[in-house]
Amino acid sequence: MKSEPNKYSWDDLVRDGETVWDGVRNHRASNNMRDMQVAEQAFLYHSVKGKEVVGIMEISRNGITDPTDPDGKWATVYVKPVRKLERPVTLAEIKADPKLEGIELVRLGRLSVAELTEKEFDYICKLASKPA
């Protein structure tokens, strides 16, 4: 799940403890959130500045209509912080890794909420535990 760090960063999420992931106006991204279940985990990816996966969030509430949507058609979820990664995993590192070449973050770079398999998620976690 992407956010520009100057708009909403990992530190903001930690400070708030929980937040609604609102304002997403892309069908694929909204459908990705619609499919999320409580207790599933997601990465927080700092886009624009940094371009890196920085932390793990947990879906704390699902099945919610985006409160900023006057028409009530866009889905959203609430998230809460789990932990900051040992080190950020950069987009350049992800793009250079053949094991990650097919992920939505790479294939659909403008997508704000991208799907990952459990295997891809675990692999990125392993990358974060190794020196860059």
Tab-separated table of N, CA and C in Angstrom:
chain	number	residue	atom	x	y	z
A	1	MET	N	0.861	-1.160	0.000
A	1	MET	CA	0.000	0.000	0.000
A	1	MET	C	0.907	1.221	0.000
A	2	LYS	N	0.725	2.064	-1.016
A	2	LYS	CA	1.615	3.204	-1.217
A	2	LYS	C	1.084	4.476	-0.573
A	3	SER	N	2.018	5.257	-0.086
A	3	SER	CA	1.715	6.599	0.397
A	3	SER	C	2.954	7.464	0.222
A	4	GLU	N	2.731	8.686	-0.200
A	4	GLU	CA	3.848	9.634	-0.256
A	4	GLU	C	4.206	9.994	1.184
A	5	PRO	N	5.468	9.842	1.573
A	5	PRO	CA	5.818	10.053	2.979
A	5	PRO	C	5.573	11.480	3.479
A	6	ASN	N	5.549	12.448	2.578
A	6	ASN	CA	5.242	13.814	3.032
A	6	ASN	C	3.742	14.011	3.262
A	7	LYS	N	2.917	13.063	2.772
A	7	LYS	CA	1.468	13.127	3.015
A	7	LYS	C	1.057	12.224	4.165
A	8	TYR	N	1.568	10.978	4.180
A	8	TYR	CA	1.303	10.054	5.282
A	8	TYR	C	2.412	9.020	5.308
A	9	SER	N	3.222	9.074	6.353
A	9	SER	CA	4.422	8.236	6.445
A	9	SER	C	4.249	7.130	7.489
A	10	TRP	N	5.250	6.277	7.553
A	10	TRP	CA	5.292	5.247	8.584
A	10	TRP	C	5.195	5.885	9.975
A	11	ASP	N	5.933	6.964	10.178
A	11	ASP	CA	5.900	7.635	11.486
A	11	ASP	C	4.504	8.164	11.807
A	12	ASP	N	3.780	8.632	10.794
A	12	ASP	CA	2.407	9.092	11.006
A	12	ASP	C	1.517	7.933	11.449
A	13	LEU	N	1.683	6.775	10.800
A	13	LEU	CA	0.885	5.601	11.164
A	13	LEU	C	1.184	5.165	12.595
A	14	VAL	N	2.451	5.141	12.958
A	14	VAL	CA	2.826	4.768	14.322
A	14	VAL	C	2.219	5.759	15.314
A	15	ARG	N	2.302	7.038	15.005
A	15	ARG	CA	1.725	8.069	15.881
A	15	ARG	C	0.223	7.872	16.041
A	16	ASP	N	-0.480	7.590	14.925
A	16	ASP	CA	-1.939	7.472	14.950
A	16	ASP	C	-2.408	6.137	15.513
A	17	GLY	N	-1.609	5.101	15.362
A	17	GLY	CA	-1.996	3.789	15.866
A	17	GLY	C	-2.908	3.003	14.944
A	18	GLU	N	-3.714	3.692	14.170
A	18	GLU	CA	-4.615	3.082	13.202
A	18	GLU	C	-5.117	4.193	12.285
A	19	THR	N	-5.375	3.842	11.024
A	19	THR	CA	-5.923	4.827	10.104
A	19	THR	C	-6.743	4.140	9.025
A	20	VAL	N	-7.654	4.903	8.437
A	20	VAL	CA	-8.403	4.422	7.284
A	20	VAL	C	-7.575	4.745	6.040
A	21	TRP	N	-7.465	3.796	5.117
A	21	TRP	CA	-6.670	3.973	3.892
A	21	TRP	C	-7.605	4.515	2.813
A	22	ASP	N	-7.914	5.796	2.906
A	22	ASP	CA	-8.940	6.387	2.042
A	22	ASP	C	-8.355	7.123	0.843
A	23	GLY	N	-9.237	7.510	-0.059
A	23	GLY	CA	-8.846	8.317	-1.206
A	23	GLY	C	-8.395	7.538	-2.422
A	24	VAL	N	-8.449	6.219	-2.388
A	24	VAL	CA	-8.012	5.402	-3.525
A	24	VAL	C	-9.124	5.393	-4.574
A	25	ARG	N	-8.784	5.812	-5.783
A	25	ARG	CA	-9.775	5.902	-6.864
A	25	ARG	C	-9.299	5.161	-8.102
A	26	ASN	N	-8.926	3.925	-7.911
A	26	ASN	CA	-8.518	3.044	-8.992
A	26	ASN	C	-9.217	1.711	-8.744
A	27	HIS	N	-9.861	1.171	-9.770
A	27	HIS	CA	-10.652	-0.048	-9.582
A	27	HIS	C	-9.813	-1.225	-9.096
A	28	ARG	N	-8.654	-1.439	-9.683
A	28	ARG	CA	-7.808	-2.572	-9.269
A	28	ARG	C	-7.370	-2.408	-7.812
A	29	ALA	N	-6.926	-1.208	-7.448
A	29	ALA	CA	-6.478	-0.955	-6.080
A	29	ALA	C	-7.641	-1.113	-5.086
A	30	SER	N	-8.796	-0.593	-5.449
A	30	SER	CA	-9.972	-0.717	-4.590
A	30	SER	C	-10.386	-2.179	-4.438
A	31	ASN	N	-10.332	-2.932	-5.528
A	31	ASN	CA	-10.659	-4.360	-5.453
A	31	ASN	C	-9.648	-5.116	-4.602
A	32	ASN	N	-8.383	-4.722	-4.678
A	32	ASN	CA	-7.372	-5.341	-3.817
A	32	ASN	C	-7.725	-5.124	-2.349
A	33	MET	N	-8.178	-3.925	-2.009
A	33	MET	CA	-8.570	-3.663	-0.621
A	33	MET	C	-9.856	-4.403	-0.271
A	34	ARG	N	-10.770	-4.502	-1.211
A	34	ARG	CA	-12.025	-5.225	-0.981
A	34	ARG	C	-11.744	-6.686	-0.620
A	35	ASP	N	-10.672	-7.253	-1.171
A	35	ASP	CA	-10.310	-8.651	-0.922
A	35	ASP	C	-9.546	-8.859	0.384
A	36	MET	N	-9.093	-7.801	1.019
A	36	MET	CA	-8.294	-7.933	2.238
A	36	MET	C	-9.152	-8.390	3.409
A	37	GLN	N	-8.539	-9.196	4.268
A	37	GLN	CA	-9.214	-9.726	5.450
A	37	GLN	C	-8.540	-9.199	6.713
A	38	VAL	N	-9.318	-9.074	7.772
A	38	VAL	CA	-8.778	-8.651	9.067
A	38	VAL	C	-7.653	-9.604	9.465
A	39	ALA	N	-6.587	-9.047	9.976
A	39	ALA	CA	-5.382	-9.730	10.459
A	39	ALA	C	-4.388	-10.028	9.336
A	40	GLU	N	-4.757	-9.838	8.056
A	40	GLU	CA	-3.773	-9.970	6.989
A	40	GLU	C	-2.775	-8.824	7.111
A	41	GLN	N	-1.595	-9.053	6.568
A	41	GLN	CA	-0.563	-8.029	6.635
A	41	GLN	C	-0.320	-7.417	5.258
A	42	ALA	N	0.154	-6.194	5.288
A	42	ALA	CA	0.469	-5.454	4.070
A	42	ALA	C	1.703	-4.609	4.338
A	43	PHE	N	2.408	-4.288	3.274
A	43	PHE	CA	3.550	-3.387	3.400
A	43	PHE	C	3.102	-1.945	3.247
A	44	LEU	N	3.792	-1.058	3.938
A	44	LEU	CA	3.681	0.372	3.654
A	44	LEU	C	4.878	0.731	2.799
A	45	TYR	N	4.583	1.252	1.628
A	45	TYR	CA	5.594	1.621	0.638
A	45	TYR	C	5.585	3.132	0.510
A	46	HIS	N	6.725	3.754	0.739
A	46	HIS	CA	6.846	5.208	0.552
A	46	HIS	C	7.101	5.479	-0.920
A	47	SER	N	6.149	6.111	-1.569
A	47	SER	CA	6.272	6.422	-2.990
A	47	SER	C	6.835	7.825	-3.173
A	48	VAL	N	7.143	8.167	-4.396
A	48	VAL	CA	7.681	9.458	-4.829
A	48	VAL	C	9.044	9.726	-4.189
A	49	LYS	N	9.065	10.051	-2.893
A	49	LYS	CA	10.334	10.283	-2.191
A	49	LYS	C	10.672	9.039	-1.391
A	50	GLY	N	11.783	8.422	-1.694
A	50	GLY	CA	12.200	7.206	-1.018
A	50	GLY	C	12.025	5.993	-1.899
A	51	LYS	N	10.816	5.792	-2.404
A	51	LYS	CA	10.493	4.633	-3.246
A	51	LYS	C	11.021	3.357	-2.605
A	52	GLU	N	10.430	3.029	-1.429
A	52	GLU	CA	10.911	1.886	-0.671
A	52	GLU	C	9.827	1.347	0.254
A	53	VAL	N	9.891	0.049	0.470
A	53	VAL	CA	9.027	-0.614	1.441
A	53	VAL	C	9.650	-0.351	2.811
A	54	VAL	N	8.855	0.206	3.733
A	54	VAL	CA	9.427	0.620	5.014
A	54	VAL	C	8.859	-0.106	6.229
A	55	GLY	N	7.650	-0.649	6.123
A	55	GLY	CA	7.064	-1.271	7.296
A	55	GLY	C	5.946	-2.233	6.960
A	56	ILE	N	5.524	-2.961	7.986
A	56	ILE	CA	4.432	-3.923	7.856
A	56	ILE	C	3.242	-3.411	8.661
A	57	MET	N	2.083	-3.443	7.993
A	57	MET	CA	0.824	-3.041	8.617
A	57	MET	C	-0.081	-4.260	8.694
A	58	GLU	N	-1.093	-4.172	9.542
A	58	GLU	CA	-2.097	-5.221	9.644
A	58	GLU	C	-3.460	-4.616	9.319
A	59	ILE	N	-4.259	-5.366	8.597
A	59	ILE	CA	-5.623	-4.927	8.311
A	59	ILE	C	-6.412	-5.092	9.608
A	60	SER	N	-6.941	-3.988	10.116
A	60	SER	CA	-7.651	-4.034	11.392
A	60	SER	C	-9.166	-3.997	11.214
A	61	ARG	N	-9.629	-3.462	10.091
A	61	ARG	CA	-11.062	-3.476	9.756
A	61	ARG	C	-11.180	-3.559	8.245
A	62	ASN	N	-12.114	-4.352	7.766
A	62	ASN	CA	-12.297	-4.490	6.331
A	62	ASN	C	-13.768	-4.324	5.963
A	63	GLY	N	-14.046	-4.426	4.659
A	63	GLY	CA	-15.429	-4.335	4.207
A	63	GLY	C	-16.034	-2.960	4.388
A	64	ILE	N	-15.214	-1.937	4.271
A	64	ILE	CA	-15.651	-0.566	4.550
A	64	ILE	C	-15.728	0.225	3.249
A	65	THR	N	-16.740	1.046	3.141
A	65	THR	CA	-16.829	1.985	2.032
A	65	THR	C	-16.019	3.214	2.405
A	66	ASP	N	-15.230	3.701	1.477
A	66	ASP	CA	-14.373	4.866	1.709
A	66	ASP	C	-15.222	6.057	2.161
A	67	PRO	N	-14.945	6.591	3.351
A	67	PRO	CA	-15.738	7.714	3.861
A	67	PRO	C	-15.574	9.001	3.048
A	68	THR	N	-14.541	9.071	2.202
A	68	THR	CA	-14.366	10.268	1.367
A	68	THR	C	-15.080	10.127	0.021
A	69	ASP	N	-15.785	9.026	-0.192
A	69	ASP	CA	-16.479	8.751	-1.448
A	69	ASP	C	-17.963	9.074	-1.314
A	70	PRO	N	-18.422	10.174	-1.897
A	70	PRO	CA	-19.835	10.536	-1.761
A	70	PRO	C	-20.789	9.559	-2.458
A	71	ASP	N	-20.281	8.788	-3.423
A	71	ASP	CA	-21.135	7.839	-4.141
A	71	ASP	C	-21.160	6.455	-3.502
A	72	GLY	N	-20.253	6.195	-2.569
A	72	GLY	CA	-20.240	4.936	-1.848
A	72	GLY	C	-19.837	3.719	-2.656
A	73	LYS	N	-19.023	3.891	-3.701
A	73	LYS	CA	-18.640	2.732	-4.519
A	73	LYS	C	-17.207	2.256	-4.288
A	74	TRP	N	-16.370	3.066	-3.608
A	74	TRP	CA	-14.962	2.702	-3.432
A	74	TRP	C	-14.740	2.043	-2.082
A	75	ALA	N	-14.012	0.936	-2.097
A	75	ALA	CA	-13.722	0.179	-0.872
A	75	ALA	C	-12.475	0.713	-0.191
A	76	THR	N	-12.390	0.429	1.103
A	76	THR	CA	-11.183	0.741	1.852
A	76	THR	C	-11.065	-0.188	3.048
A	77	VAL	N	-9.981	-0.051	3.765
A	77	VAL	CA	-9.733	-0.812	4.983
A	77	VAL	C	-9.085	0.113	6.008
A	78	TYR	N	-9.076	-0.325	7.244
A	78	TYR	CA	-8.293	0.323	8.286
A	78	TYR	C	-7.035	-0.502	8.475
A	79	VAL	N	-5.932	0.175	8.754
A	79	VAL	CA	-4.657	-0.491	8.993
A	79	VAL	C	-4.044	0.024	10.288
A	80	LYS	N	-3.206	-0.837	10.879
A	80	LYS	CA	-2.446	-0.422	12.061
A	80	LYS	C	-1.021	-0.930	11.889
A	81	PRO	N	-0.055	-0.250	12.495
A	81	PRO	CA	1.344	-0.662	12.327
A	81	PRO	C	1.641	-1.965	13.057
A	82	VAL	N	2.485	-2.787	12.436
A	82	VAL	CA	2.983	-4.003	13.080
A	82	VAL	C	4.444	-3.777	13.461
A	83	ARG	N	5.270	-3.501	12.440
A	83	ARG	CA	6.674	-3.216	12.732
A	83	ARG	C	7.337	-2.555	11.528
A	84	LYS	N	8.319	-1.765	11.856
A	84	LYS	CA	9.168	-1.177	10.821
A	84	LYS	C	10.133	-2.261	10.347
A	85	LEU	N	10.437	-2.274	9.061
A	85	LEU	CA	11.396	-3.239	8.545
A	85	LEU	C	12.786	-2.933	9.085
A	86	GLU	N	13.607	-3.971	9.195
A	86	GLU	CA	14.976	-3.783	9.689
A	86	GLU	C	15.726	-2.778	8.829
A	87	ARG	N	15.463	-2.827	7.536
A	87	ARG	CA	15.971	-1.816	6.613
A	87	ARG	C	14.967	-1.702	5.478
A	88	PRO	N	14.832	-0.521	4.901
A	88	PRO	CA	13.914	-0.375	3.768
A	88	PRO	C	14.383	-1.204	2.576
A	89	VAL	N	13.432	-1.703	1.812
A	89	VAL	CA	13.724	-2.417	0.568
A	89	VAL	C	13.307	-1.486	-0.566
A	90	THR	N	14.281	-1.057	-1.348
A	90	THR	CA	14.021	-0.039	-2.368
A	90	THR	C	13.362	-0.629	-3.604
A	91	LEU	N	12.700	0.232	-4.341
A	91	LEU	CA	12.098	-0.168	-5.608
A	91	LEU	C	13.176	-0.645	-6.575
A	92	ALA	N	14.308	0.016	-6.594
A	92	ALA	CA	15.407	-0.402	-7.476
A	92	ALA	C	15.849	-1.821	-7.147
A	93	GLU	N	15.938	-2.143	-5.866
A	93	GLU	CA	16.317	-3.487	-5.438
A	93	GLU	C	15.257	-4.516	-5.865
A	94	ILE	N	14.000	-4.151	-5.705
A	94	ILE	CA	12.903	-5.044	-6.092
A	94	ILE	C	12.924	-5.280	-7.600
A	95	LYS	N	13.084	-4.210	-8.378
A	95	LYS	CA	13.102	-4.340	-9.841
A	95	LYS	C	14.288	-5.162	-10.333
A	96	ALA	N	15.389	-5.131	-9.613
A	96	ALA	CA	16.596	-5.850	-10.029
A	96	ALA	C	16.553	-7.332	-9.661
A	97	ASP	N	15.587	-7.730	-8.850
A	97	ASP	CA	15.524	-9.110	-8.378
A	97	ASP	C	14.613	-9.938	-9.282
A	98	PRO	N	15.145	-10.942	-9.963
A	98	PRO	CA	14.336	-11.762	-10.864
A	98	PRO	C	13.154	-12.456	-10.177
A	99	LYS	N	13.265	-12.707	-8.885
A	99	LYS	CA	12.177	-13.365	-8.159
A	99	LYS	C	10.962	-12.444	-7.989
A	100	LEU	N	11.156	-11.137	-8.205
A	100	LEU	CA	10.074	-10.174	-7.998
A	100	LEU	C	9.651	-9.458	-9.279
A	101	GLU	N	10.181	-9.869	-10.412
A	101	GLU	CA	9.926	-9.138	-11.648
A	101	GLU	C	8.459	-9.096	-12.067
A	102	GLY	N	7.654	-10.048	-11.626
A	102	GLY	CA	6.259	-10.083	-12.050
A	102	GLY	C	5.270	-9.470	-11.077
A	103	ILE	N	5.728	-8.917	-9.962
A	103	ILE	CA	4.778	-8.397	-8.976
A	103	ILE	C	4.106	-7.123	-9.476
A	104	GLU	N	2.910	-6.855	-8.951
A	104	GLU	CA	2.144	-5.682	-9.395
A	104	GLU	C	2.882	-4.378	-9.146
A	105	LEU	N	3.648	-4.294	-8.085
A	105	LEU	CA	4.419	-3.075	-7.808
A	105	LEU	C	5.331	-2.736	-8.978
A	106	VAL	N	5.847	-3.750	-9.648
A	106	VAL	CA	6.737	-3.554	-10.799
A	106	VAL	C	5.926	-3.431	-12.085
A	107	ARG	N	4.988	-4.345	-12.314
A	107	ARG	CA	4.214	-4.356	-13.564
A	107	ARG	C	3.249	-3.186	-13.676
A	108	LEU	N	2.642	-2.808	-12.557
A	108	LEU	CA	1.639	-1.741	-12.534
A	108	LEU	C	2.113	-0.657	-11.575
A	109	GLY	N	3.183	-0.007	-11.947
A	109	GLY	CA	3.886	0.909	-11.053
A	109	GLY	C	3.071	2.055	-10.485
A	110	ARG	N	2.006	2.440	-11.136
A	110	ARG	CA	1.186	3.547	-10.628
A	110	ARG	C	0.090	3.086	-9.683
A	111	LEU	N	-0.071	1.772	-9.547
A	111	LEU	CA	-1.117	1.213	-8.696
A	111	LEU	C	-0.803	1.489	-7.228
A	112	SER	N	-1.750	2.060	-6.498
A	112	SER	CA	-1.491	2.471	-5.114
A	112	SER	C	-1.672	1.357	-4.091
A	113	VAL	N	-2.386	0.307	-4.451
A	113	VAL	CA	-2.552	-0.847	-3.571
A	113	VAL	C	-2.348	-2.086	-4.435
A	114	ALA	N	-1.163	-2.670	-4.323
A	114	ALA	CA	-0.781	-3.790	-5.179
A	114	ALA	C	-0.877	-5.105	-4.414
A	115	GLU	N	-1.238	-6.149	-5.142
A	115	GLU	CA	-1.353	-7.482	-4.557
A	115	GLU	C	0.011	-8.176	-4.548
A	116	LEU	N	0.266	-8.920	-3.466
A	116	LEU	CA	1.446	-9.779	-3.355
A	116	LEU	C	0.997	-11.154	-2.910
A	117	THR	N	1.696	-12.174	-3.373
A	117	THR	CA	1.447	-13.509	-2.825
A	117	THR	C	2.149	-13.599	-1.473
A	118	GLU	N	1.798	-14.604	-0.702
A	118	GLU	CA	2.452	-14.810	0.589
A	118	GLU	C	3.945	-15.061	0.388
A	119	LYS	N	4.282	-15.802	-0.654
A	119	LYS	CA	5.686	-16.101	-0.955
A	119	LYS	C	6.461	-14.815	-1.271
A	120	GLU	N	5.859	-13.916	-2.068
A	120	GLU	CA	6.505	-12.636	-2.406
A	120	GLU	C	6.660	-11.764	-1.163
A	121	PHE	N	5.623	-11.729	-0.330
A	121	PHE	CA	5.668	-10.958	0.910
A	121	PHE	C	6.818	-11.452	1.794
A	122	ASP	N	6.877	-12.770	1.989
A	122	ASP	CA	7.929	-13.356	2.830
A	122	ASP	C	9.317	-13.079	2.254
A	123	TYR	N	9.434	-13.126	0.951
A	123	TYR	CA	10.723	-12.882	0.307
A	123	TYR	C	11.180	-11.437	0.534
A	124	ILE	N	10.277	-10.484	0.421
A	124	ILE	CA	10.632	-9.078	0.674
A	124	ILE	C	11.024	-8.901	2.141
A	125	CYS	N	10.360	-9.577	3.037
A	125	CYS	CA	10.744	-9.538	4.462
A	125	CYS	C	12.169	-10.059	4.654
A	126	LYS	N	12.521	-11.131	3.932
A	126	LYS	CA	13.883	-11.670	4.015
A	126	LYS	C	14.894	-10.665	3.476
A	127	LEU	N	14.545	-9.988	2.381
A	127	LEU	CA	15.446	-8.964	1.837
A	127	LEU	C	15.693	-7.861	2.871
A	128	ALA	N	14.664	-7.510	3.616
A	128	ALA	CA	14.787	-6.438	4.596
A	128	ALA	C	15.681	-6.832	5.771
A	129	SER	N	15.896	-8.122	5.950
A	129	SER	CA	16.737	-8.565	7.070
A	129	SER	C	18.194	-8.761	6.664
A	130	LYS	N	18.505	-8.524	5.376
A	130	LYS	CA	19.874	-8.661	4.880
A	130	LYS	C	20.462	-7.290	4.580
A	131	PRO	N	21.776	-7.136	4.677
A	131	PRO	CA	22.383	-5.850	4.302
A	131	PRO	C	22.120	-5.544	2.828
A	132	ALA	N	21.967	-4.281	2.538
A	132	ALA	CA	21.704	-3.856	1.150
A	132	ALA	C	22.887	-4.105	0.246
